[in-house]
CSV table of C-alpha atoms in Angstrom, one decimal:
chain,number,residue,atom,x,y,z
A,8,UNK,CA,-21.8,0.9,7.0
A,9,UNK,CA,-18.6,3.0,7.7
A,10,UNK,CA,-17.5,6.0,5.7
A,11,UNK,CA,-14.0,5.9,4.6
A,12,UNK,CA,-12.0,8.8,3.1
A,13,UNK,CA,-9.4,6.9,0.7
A,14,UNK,CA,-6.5,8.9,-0.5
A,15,UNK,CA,-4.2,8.4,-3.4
A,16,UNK,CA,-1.3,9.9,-4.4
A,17,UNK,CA,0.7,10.8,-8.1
A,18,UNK,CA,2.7,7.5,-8.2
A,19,UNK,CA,-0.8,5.5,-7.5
A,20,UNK,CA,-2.8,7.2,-10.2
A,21,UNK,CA,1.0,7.4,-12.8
A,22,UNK,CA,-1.0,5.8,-15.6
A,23,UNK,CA,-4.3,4.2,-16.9
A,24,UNK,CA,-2.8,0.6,-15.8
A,25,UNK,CA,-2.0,2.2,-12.7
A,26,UNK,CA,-5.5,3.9,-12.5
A,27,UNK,CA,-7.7,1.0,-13.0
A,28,UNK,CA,-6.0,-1.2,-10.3
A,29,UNK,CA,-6.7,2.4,-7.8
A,30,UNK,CA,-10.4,2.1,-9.2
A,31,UNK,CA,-10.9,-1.8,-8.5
A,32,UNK,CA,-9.1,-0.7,-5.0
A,33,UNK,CA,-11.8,2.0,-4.3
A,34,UNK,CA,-15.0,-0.4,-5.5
A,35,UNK,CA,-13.6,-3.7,-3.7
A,36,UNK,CA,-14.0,-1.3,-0.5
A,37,UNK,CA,-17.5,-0.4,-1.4
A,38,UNK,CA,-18.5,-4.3,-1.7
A,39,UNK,CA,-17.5,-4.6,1.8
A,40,UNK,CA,-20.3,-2.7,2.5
A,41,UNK,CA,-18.5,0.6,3.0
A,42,UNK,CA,-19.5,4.7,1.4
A,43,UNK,CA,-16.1,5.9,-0.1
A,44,UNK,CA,-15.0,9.3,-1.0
A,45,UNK,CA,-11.7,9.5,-2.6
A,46,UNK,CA,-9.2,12.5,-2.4
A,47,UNK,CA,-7.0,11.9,-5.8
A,48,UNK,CA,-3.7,13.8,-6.4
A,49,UNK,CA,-2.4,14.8,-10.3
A,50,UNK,CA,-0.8,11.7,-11.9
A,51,UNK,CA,2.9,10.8,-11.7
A,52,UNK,CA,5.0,14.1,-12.2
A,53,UNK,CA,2.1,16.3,-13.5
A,54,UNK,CA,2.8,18.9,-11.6
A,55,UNK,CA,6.5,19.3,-12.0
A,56,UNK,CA,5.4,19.1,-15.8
A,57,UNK,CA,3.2,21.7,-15.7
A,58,UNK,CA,5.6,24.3,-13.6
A,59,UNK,CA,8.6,23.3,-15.8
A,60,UNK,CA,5.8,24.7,-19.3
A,61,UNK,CA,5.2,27.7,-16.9
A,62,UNK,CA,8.5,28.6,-16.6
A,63,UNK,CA,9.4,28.2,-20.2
A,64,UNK,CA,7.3,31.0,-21.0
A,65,UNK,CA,7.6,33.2,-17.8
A,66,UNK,CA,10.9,32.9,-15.1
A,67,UNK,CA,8.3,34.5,-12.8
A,68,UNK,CA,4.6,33.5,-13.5
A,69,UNK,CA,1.6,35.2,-11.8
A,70,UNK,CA,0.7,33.6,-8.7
A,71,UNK,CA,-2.8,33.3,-9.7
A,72,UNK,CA,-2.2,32.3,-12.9
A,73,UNK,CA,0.3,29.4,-11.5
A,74,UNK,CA,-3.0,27.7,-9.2
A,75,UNK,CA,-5.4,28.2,-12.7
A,76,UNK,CA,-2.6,26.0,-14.1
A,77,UNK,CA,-1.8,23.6,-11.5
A,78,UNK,CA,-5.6,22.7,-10.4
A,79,UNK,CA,-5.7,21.2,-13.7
A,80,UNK,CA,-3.6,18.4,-13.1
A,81,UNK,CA,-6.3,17.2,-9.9
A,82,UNK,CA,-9.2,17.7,-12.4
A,83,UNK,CA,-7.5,15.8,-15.2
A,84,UNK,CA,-7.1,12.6,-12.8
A,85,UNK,CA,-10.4,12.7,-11.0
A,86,UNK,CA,-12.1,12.9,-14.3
A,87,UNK,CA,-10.1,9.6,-15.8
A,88,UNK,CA,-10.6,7.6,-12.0
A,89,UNK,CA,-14.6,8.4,-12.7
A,90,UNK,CA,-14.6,7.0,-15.7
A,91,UNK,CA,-12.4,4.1,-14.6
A,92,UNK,CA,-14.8,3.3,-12.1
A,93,UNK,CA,-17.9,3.8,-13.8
A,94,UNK,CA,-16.3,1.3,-16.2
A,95,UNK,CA,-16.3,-1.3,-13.6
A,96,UNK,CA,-20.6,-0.7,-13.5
A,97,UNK,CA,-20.4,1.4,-10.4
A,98,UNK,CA,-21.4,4.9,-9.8
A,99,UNK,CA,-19.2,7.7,-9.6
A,100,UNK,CA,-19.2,11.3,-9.4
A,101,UNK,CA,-16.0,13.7,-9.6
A,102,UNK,CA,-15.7,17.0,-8.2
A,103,UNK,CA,-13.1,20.4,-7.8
A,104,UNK,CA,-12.2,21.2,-4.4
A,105,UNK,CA,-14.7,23.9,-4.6
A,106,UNK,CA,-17.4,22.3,-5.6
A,107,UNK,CA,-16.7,19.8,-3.1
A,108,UNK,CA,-17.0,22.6,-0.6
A,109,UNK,CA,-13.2,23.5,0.4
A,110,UNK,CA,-13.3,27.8,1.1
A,111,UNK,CA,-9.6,28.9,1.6
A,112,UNK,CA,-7.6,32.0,2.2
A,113,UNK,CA,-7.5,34.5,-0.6
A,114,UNK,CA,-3.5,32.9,-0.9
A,115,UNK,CA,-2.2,31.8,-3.8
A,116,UNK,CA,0.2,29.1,-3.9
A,117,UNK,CA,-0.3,27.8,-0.1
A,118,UNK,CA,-3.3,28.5,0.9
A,119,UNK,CA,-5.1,27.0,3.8
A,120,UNK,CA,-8.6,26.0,4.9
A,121,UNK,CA,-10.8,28.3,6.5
A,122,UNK,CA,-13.8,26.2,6.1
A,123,UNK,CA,-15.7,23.3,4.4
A,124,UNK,CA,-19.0,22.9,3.1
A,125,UNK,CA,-19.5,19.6,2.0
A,126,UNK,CA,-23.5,19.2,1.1
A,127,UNK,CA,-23.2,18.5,-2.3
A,128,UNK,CA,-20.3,15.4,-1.0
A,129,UNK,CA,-23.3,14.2,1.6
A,130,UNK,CA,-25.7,14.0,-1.5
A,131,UNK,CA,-23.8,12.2,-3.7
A,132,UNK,CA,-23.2,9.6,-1.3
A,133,UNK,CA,-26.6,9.3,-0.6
A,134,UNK,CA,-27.8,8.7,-4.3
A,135,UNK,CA,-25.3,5.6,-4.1
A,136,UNK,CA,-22.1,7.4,-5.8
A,137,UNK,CA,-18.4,6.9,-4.9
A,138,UNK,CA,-17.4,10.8,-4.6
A,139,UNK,CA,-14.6,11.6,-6.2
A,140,UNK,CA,-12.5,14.7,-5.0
A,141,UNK,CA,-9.5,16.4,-6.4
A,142,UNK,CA,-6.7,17.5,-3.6
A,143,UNK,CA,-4.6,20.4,-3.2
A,144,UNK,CA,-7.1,23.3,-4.2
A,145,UNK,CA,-10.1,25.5,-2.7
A,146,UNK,CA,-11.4,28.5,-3.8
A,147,UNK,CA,-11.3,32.2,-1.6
A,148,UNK,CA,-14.6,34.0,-0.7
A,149,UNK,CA,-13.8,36.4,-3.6
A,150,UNK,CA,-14.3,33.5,-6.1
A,151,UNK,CA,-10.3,32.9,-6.6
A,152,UNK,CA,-9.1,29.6,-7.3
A,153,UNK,CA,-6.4,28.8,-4.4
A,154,UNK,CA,-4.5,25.8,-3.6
A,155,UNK,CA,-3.0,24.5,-0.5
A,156,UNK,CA,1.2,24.1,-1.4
A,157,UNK,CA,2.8,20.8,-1.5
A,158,UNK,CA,1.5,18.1,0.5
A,159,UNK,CA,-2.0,19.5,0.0
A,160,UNK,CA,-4.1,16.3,-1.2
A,161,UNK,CA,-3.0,15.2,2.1
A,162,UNK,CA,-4.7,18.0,3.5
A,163,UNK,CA,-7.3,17.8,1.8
A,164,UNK,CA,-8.4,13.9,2.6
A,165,UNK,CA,-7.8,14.9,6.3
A,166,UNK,CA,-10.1,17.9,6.7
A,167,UNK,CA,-12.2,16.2,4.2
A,168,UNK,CA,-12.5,13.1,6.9
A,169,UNK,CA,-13.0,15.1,9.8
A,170,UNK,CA,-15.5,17.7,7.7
A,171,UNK,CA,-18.1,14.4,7.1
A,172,UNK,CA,-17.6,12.6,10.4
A,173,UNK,CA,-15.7,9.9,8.6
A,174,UNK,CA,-14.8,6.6,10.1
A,175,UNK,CA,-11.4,6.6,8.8
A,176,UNK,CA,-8.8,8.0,6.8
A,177,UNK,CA,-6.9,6.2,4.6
A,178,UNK,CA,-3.7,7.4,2.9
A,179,UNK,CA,-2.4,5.3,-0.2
A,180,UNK,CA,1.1,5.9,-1.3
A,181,UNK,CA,4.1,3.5,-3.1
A,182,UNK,CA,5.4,2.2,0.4
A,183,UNK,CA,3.1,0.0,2.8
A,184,UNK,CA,3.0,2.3,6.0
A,185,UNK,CA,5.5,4.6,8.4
A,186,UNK,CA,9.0,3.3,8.3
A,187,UNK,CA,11.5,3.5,11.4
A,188,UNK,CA,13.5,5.5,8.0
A,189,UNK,CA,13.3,5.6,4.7
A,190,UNK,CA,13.3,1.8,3.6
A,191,UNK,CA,14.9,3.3,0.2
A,192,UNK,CA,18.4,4.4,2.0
A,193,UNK,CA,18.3,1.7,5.2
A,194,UNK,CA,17.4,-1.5,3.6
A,195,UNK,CA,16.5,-2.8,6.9
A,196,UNK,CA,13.9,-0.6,8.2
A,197,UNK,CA,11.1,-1.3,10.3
A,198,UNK,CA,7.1,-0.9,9.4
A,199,UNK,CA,6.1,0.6,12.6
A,200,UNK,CA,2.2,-0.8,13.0
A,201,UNK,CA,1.4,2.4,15.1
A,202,UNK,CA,2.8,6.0,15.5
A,203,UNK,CA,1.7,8.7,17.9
A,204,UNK,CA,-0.1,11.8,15.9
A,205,UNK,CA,3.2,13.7,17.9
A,206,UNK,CA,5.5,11.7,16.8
A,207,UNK,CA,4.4,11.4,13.7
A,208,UNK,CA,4.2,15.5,13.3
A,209,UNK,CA,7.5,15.5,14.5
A,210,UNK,CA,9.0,13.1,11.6
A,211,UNK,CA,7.1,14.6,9.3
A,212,UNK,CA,8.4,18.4,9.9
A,213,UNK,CA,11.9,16.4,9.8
A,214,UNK,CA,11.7,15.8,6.3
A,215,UNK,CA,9.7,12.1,6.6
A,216,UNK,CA,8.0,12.5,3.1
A,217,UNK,CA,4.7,10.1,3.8
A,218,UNK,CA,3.1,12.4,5.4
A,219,UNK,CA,2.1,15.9,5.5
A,220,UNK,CA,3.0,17.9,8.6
A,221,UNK,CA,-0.3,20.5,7.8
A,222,UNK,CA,-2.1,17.0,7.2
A,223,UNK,CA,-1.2,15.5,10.7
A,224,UNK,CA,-2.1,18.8,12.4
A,225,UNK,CA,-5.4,18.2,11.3
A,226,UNK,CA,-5.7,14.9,12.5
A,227,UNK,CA,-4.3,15.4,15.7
A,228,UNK,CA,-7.0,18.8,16.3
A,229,UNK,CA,-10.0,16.6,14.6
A,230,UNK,CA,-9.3,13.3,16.0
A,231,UNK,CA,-9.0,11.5,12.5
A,232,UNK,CA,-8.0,8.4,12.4
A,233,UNK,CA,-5.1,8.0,10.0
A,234,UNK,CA,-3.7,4.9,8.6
A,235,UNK,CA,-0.9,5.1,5.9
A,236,UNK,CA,-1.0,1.9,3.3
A,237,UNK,CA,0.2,1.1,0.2
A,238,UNK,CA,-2.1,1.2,-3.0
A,239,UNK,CA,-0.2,-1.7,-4.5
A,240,UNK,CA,-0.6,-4.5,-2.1
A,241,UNK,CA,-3.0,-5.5,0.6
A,242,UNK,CA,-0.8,-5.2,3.8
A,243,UNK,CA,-1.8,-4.0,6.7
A,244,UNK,CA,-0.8,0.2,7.1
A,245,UNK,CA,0.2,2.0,9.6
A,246,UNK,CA,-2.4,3.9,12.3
A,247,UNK,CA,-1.7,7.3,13.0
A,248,UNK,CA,-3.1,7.4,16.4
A,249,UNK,CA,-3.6,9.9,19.8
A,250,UNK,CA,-1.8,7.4,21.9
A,251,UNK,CA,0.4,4.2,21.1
A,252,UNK,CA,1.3,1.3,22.9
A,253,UNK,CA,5.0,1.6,24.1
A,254,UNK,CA,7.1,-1.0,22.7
A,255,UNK,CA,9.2,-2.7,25.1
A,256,UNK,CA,13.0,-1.4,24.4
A,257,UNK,CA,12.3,0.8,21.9
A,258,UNK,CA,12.9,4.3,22.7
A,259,UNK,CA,13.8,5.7,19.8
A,260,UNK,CA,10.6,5.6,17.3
A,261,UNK,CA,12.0,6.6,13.7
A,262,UNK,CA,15.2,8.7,12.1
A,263,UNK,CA,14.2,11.7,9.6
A,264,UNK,CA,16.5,13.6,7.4
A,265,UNK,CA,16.1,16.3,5.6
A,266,UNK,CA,18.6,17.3,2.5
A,267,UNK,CA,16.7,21.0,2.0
A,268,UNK,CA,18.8,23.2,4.6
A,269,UNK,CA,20.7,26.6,4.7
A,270,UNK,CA,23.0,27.6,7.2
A,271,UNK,CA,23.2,31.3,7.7
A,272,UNK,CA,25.6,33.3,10.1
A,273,UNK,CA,25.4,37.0,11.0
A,274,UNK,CA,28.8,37.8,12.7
A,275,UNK,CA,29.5,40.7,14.6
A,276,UNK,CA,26.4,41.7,15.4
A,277,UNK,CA,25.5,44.5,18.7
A,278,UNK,CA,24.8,42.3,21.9
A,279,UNK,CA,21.8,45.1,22.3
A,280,UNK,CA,17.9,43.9,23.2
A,281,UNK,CA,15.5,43.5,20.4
A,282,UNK,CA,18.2,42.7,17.6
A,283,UNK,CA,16.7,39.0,16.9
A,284,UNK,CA,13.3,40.4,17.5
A,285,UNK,CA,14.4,42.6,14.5
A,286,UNK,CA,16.2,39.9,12.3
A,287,UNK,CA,13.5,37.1,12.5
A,288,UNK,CA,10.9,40.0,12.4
A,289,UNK,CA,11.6,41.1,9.2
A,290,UNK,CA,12.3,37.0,7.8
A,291,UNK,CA,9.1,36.4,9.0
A,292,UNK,CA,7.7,39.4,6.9
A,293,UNK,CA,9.0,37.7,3.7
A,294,UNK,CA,7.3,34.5,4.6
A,295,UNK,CA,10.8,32.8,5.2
A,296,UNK,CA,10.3,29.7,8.2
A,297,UNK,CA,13.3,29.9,10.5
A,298,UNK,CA,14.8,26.6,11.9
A,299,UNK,CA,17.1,26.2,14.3
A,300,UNK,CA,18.8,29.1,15.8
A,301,UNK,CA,22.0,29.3,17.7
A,302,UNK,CA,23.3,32.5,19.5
A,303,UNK,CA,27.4,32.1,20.8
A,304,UNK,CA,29.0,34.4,23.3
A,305,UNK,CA,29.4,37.8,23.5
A,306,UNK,CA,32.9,39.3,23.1
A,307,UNK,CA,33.6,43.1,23.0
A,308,UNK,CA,29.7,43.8,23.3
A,309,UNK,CA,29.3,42.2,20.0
A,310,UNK,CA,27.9,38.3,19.4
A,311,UNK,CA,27.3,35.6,16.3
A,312,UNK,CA,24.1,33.7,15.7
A,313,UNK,CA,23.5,31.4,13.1
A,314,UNK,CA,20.4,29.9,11.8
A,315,UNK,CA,18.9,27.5,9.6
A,316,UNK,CA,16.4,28.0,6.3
A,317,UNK,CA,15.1,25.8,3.8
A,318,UNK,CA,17.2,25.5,1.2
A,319,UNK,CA,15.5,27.5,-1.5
A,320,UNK,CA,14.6,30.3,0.5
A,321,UNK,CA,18.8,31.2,0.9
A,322,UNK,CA,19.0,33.7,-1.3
A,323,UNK,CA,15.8,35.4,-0.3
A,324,UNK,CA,17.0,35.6,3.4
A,325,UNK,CA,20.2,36.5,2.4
A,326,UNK,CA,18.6,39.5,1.0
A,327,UNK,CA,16.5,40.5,3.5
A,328,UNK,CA,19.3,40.5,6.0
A,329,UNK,CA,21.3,43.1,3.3
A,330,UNK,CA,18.7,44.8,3.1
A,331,UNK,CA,18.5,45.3,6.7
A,332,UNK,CA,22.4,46.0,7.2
A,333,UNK,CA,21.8,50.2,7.7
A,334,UNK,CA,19.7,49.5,10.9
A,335,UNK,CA,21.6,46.9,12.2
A,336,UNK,CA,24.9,46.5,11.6
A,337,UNK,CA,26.9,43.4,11.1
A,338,UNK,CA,31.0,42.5,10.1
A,339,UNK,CA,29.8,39.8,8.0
A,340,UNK,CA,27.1,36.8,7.1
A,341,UNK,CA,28.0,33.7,5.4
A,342,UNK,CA,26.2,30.9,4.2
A,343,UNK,CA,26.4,26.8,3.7
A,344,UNK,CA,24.4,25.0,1.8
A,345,UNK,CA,26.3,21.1,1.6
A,346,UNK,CA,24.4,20.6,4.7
A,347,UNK,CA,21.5,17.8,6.3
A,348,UNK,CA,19.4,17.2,9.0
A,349,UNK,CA,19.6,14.2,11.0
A,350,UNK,CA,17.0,13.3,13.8
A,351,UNK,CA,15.5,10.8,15.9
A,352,UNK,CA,12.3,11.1,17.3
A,353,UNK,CA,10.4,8.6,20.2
A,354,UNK,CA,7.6,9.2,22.5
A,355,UNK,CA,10.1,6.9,25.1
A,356,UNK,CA,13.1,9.5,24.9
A,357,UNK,CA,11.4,11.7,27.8
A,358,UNK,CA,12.1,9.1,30.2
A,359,UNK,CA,15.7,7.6,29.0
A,360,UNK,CA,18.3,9.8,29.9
A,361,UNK,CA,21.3,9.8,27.7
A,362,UNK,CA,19.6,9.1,24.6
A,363,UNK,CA,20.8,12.6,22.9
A,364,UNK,CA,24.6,11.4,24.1
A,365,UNK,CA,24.1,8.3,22.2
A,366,UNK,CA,23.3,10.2,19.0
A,367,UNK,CA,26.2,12.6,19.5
A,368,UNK,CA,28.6,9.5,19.9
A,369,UNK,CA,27.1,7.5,17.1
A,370,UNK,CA,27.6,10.6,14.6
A,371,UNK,CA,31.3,11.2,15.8
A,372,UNK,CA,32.3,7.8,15.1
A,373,UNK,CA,31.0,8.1,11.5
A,374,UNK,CA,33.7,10.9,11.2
A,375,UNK,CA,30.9,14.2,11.0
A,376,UNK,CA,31.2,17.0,12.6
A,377,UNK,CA,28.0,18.3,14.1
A,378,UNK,CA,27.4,21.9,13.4
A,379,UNK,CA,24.0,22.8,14.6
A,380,UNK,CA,21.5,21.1,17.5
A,381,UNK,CA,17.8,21.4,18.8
A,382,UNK,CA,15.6,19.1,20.8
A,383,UNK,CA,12.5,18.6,22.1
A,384,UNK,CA,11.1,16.4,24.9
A,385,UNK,CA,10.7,13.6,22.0
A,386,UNK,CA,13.2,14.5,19.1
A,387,UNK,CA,16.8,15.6,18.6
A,388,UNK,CA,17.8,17.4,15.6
A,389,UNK,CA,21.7,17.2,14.5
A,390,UNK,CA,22.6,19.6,11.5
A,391,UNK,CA,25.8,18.0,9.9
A,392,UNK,CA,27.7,18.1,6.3
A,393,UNK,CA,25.3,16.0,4.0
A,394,UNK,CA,28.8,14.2,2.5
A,395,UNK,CA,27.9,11.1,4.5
A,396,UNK,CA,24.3,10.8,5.3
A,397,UNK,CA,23.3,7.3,4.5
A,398,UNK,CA,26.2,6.1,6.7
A,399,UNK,CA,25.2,8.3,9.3
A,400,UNK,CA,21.2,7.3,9.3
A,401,UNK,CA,22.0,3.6,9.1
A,402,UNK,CA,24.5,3.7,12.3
A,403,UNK,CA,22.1,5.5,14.1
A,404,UNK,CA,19.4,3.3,12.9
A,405,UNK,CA,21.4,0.3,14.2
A,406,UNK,CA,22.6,2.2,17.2
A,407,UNK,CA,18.3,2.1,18.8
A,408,UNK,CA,17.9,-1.3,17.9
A,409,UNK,CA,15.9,-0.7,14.8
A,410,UNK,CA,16.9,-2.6,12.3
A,411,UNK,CA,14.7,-5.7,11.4
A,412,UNK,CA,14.5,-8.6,8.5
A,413,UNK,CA,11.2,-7.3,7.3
A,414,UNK,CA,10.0,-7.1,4.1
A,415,UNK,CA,9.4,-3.4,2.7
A,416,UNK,CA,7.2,-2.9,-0.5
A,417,UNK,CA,8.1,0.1,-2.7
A,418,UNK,CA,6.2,0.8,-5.7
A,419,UNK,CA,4.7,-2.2,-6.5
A,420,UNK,CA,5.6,-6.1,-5.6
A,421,UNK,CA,7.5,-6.9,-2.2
A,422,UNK,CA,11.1,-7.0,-2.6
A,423,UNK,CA,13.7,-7.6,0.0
A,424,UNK,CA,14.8,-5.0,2.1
């Protein structure tokens, strides 16, 4: 008997309809002989709901309050998929994250795991129960309710897995595995049958949605055994592995984009030592992730370095760096927002030269200008204006030889792609 940790997100549990096929999904893997713990996220677009009622009646809610709100959504969808299941004469048995045994920083908001205690999870699989857990939330050691940010359910199912020594991890979502790109903007994309934990944390921190990058890190550390599927079809997913098979040809693995970025530009700024120490310092107090940083020349002791944000953190860096004019003084900072990032990842790129030449001629003949770049030994990052994106992925998705006739399901019955 193998234990499986089955995860489903908001657009699998939308609606009852929706929640009873995700209920015959979950007990059609316990009569193939399998235990099954489920990690559930809110339904459809509970959350946005719920932070859009917040807002109405406070522009700047109380952390705290904001995870006593949000955890509700979890505990309103592992409640109905109990029932749902018990329906079908199975047992069932729902819990919080903190009954489940999920101990978190005392953060609110974007908390993360410091531990898991999953006894009362062992139990219930033992009296014969499908265990139902609700993602995205913990509690601190001072009794706090906490949750774990967006992408958290994800989180959850992964440290759940590795927490009970399960056999595998299975994440459910509206698109049937890892695509070479989003199938939704290049119609011919690729279902890659395997992806490297690395390359996979790589696309993921590019802005591929279908994974969490927290929930990766934890299954690359633990050794889980991902596989990405789709809750609406039977096809086979897509394994999140240590090590894949190289396919012959393909260097290039998958393109990522990523529509949330800032670009922010201190000019005139003292070529002294310690003055990035100082900038990024002080971001870095504020809780603001920096990007990609670029430093040009120095002329008349003084140089320019720009760098890139997440969109809605902008304004808050811009502030920090006003605040901090007085001890270190700048002629100006300006700021762009109309901007994307394009990259390719592939495990094969750290033995092809000339693959990051290739990108660079592929975007110039699109007619883009390329602003910003960063690589690593397996990915290349190009920030560029967002005007033409889609035309930008798909030649470069054409330009590695990924383009394929496949089929690619979205959200329900196979459509051509």
């Amino acid at each position: 008997m193998s234990l499986y940790v089955m995860k489903f997100g908001g657009s699998s549990v939308g609606d009852t309809e929706r929640m009873k096929r995700v209920a015959a999904r979950i007990v059609e893997k316990q009569d193939e002989g399998h235990q099954c713990v489920v990690v559930v996220s809110a339904m459809g677009d509970t959350t946005d709901d719920l932070i859009d009622q917040a807002k109405l009646l406070n522009e700047n809610p109380p952390a705290r309050e904001m995870d006593m709100l949000l955890t509700t959504g979890e505990q309103i969808s592992i409640s109905l998929l109990s029932m749902a299941i018990h329906s079908q004469g199975r047992k069932a048995v729902s819990f919080t994250g903190w009954q489940a045994g999920f101990r978190t920083e005392a953060v609110h908001g974007k908390a993360r795991i410091t531990d898991i205690s999953p006894e009362r999870v062992h139990k219930a699989l033992d009296d014969g129960n499908i265990v139902i857990v609700a993602g995205f939330q913990g509690m601190s050691e001072e009794g706090e309710i906490t949750t774990l940010g967006r992408g958290g359910s994800d989180t959850t199912a992964v440290a759940l897995a590795a927490a009970i020594s399960a056999d595998v991890c299975e994440i459910y979502t509206d698109v049937d595995g890892v695509y070479s790109t989003d199938p939704r903007v290049v119609k011919c994309a690729r279902k890659l049958p395997e992806i490297s934990y690395d390359e996979m944390l790589e696309l993921a921190n590019l802005g591929a949605a279908v994974l969490h990058p927290r929930a990766v890190e934890y299954a690359k550390h633990n050794q889980v055994k991902l596989v990405v599927r789709s809750s609406f079809n039977h096809n086979e997913g897509t394994v999140v592995k240590e090590e894949t098979s190289m396919e012959q040809g393909v260097v290039v693995s998958g393109i990522a984009f990523d529509k949330n970025v800032a670009r922010i530009s201190i000019l005139g700024v003292a070529d002294t030592p310690g003055i990035l120490a100082q900038v990024f310092g002080e971001l870095a107090k504020e809780g603001i992730d920096v990007d990609i940083i670029v430093q040009s020349g120095v002329q008349n002791g003084e140089a320019d370095f720009s760098f890139t944000v997440s969109l809605h953190d902008r304004e808050r860096a811009l502030s920090v760096i006003e605040r901090i004019r007085g001890e270190l003084p700048y002629r100006d900072v300006t700021s762009e927002d109309n901007l994307v990032k394009v990259s390719i990842v592939g495990a094969g790129m750290v033995s092809h030269p000339g693959v990051a030449a290739q990108m660079f001629d592929v975007i110039s003949r699109q007619g883009v200008s390329i602003k910003m770049v960063s690589t690593s030994e397996i990915k290349v990052s190009c920030v560029i204006d967002g005007s033409n994106l889609e035309g930008v992925v798909q030649a470069l998705h054409t330009a590695y030889g990924l383009d394929t006739d496949q089929q690619a399901s979205i959200g329900g019955p196979q459509v051509r792609r």
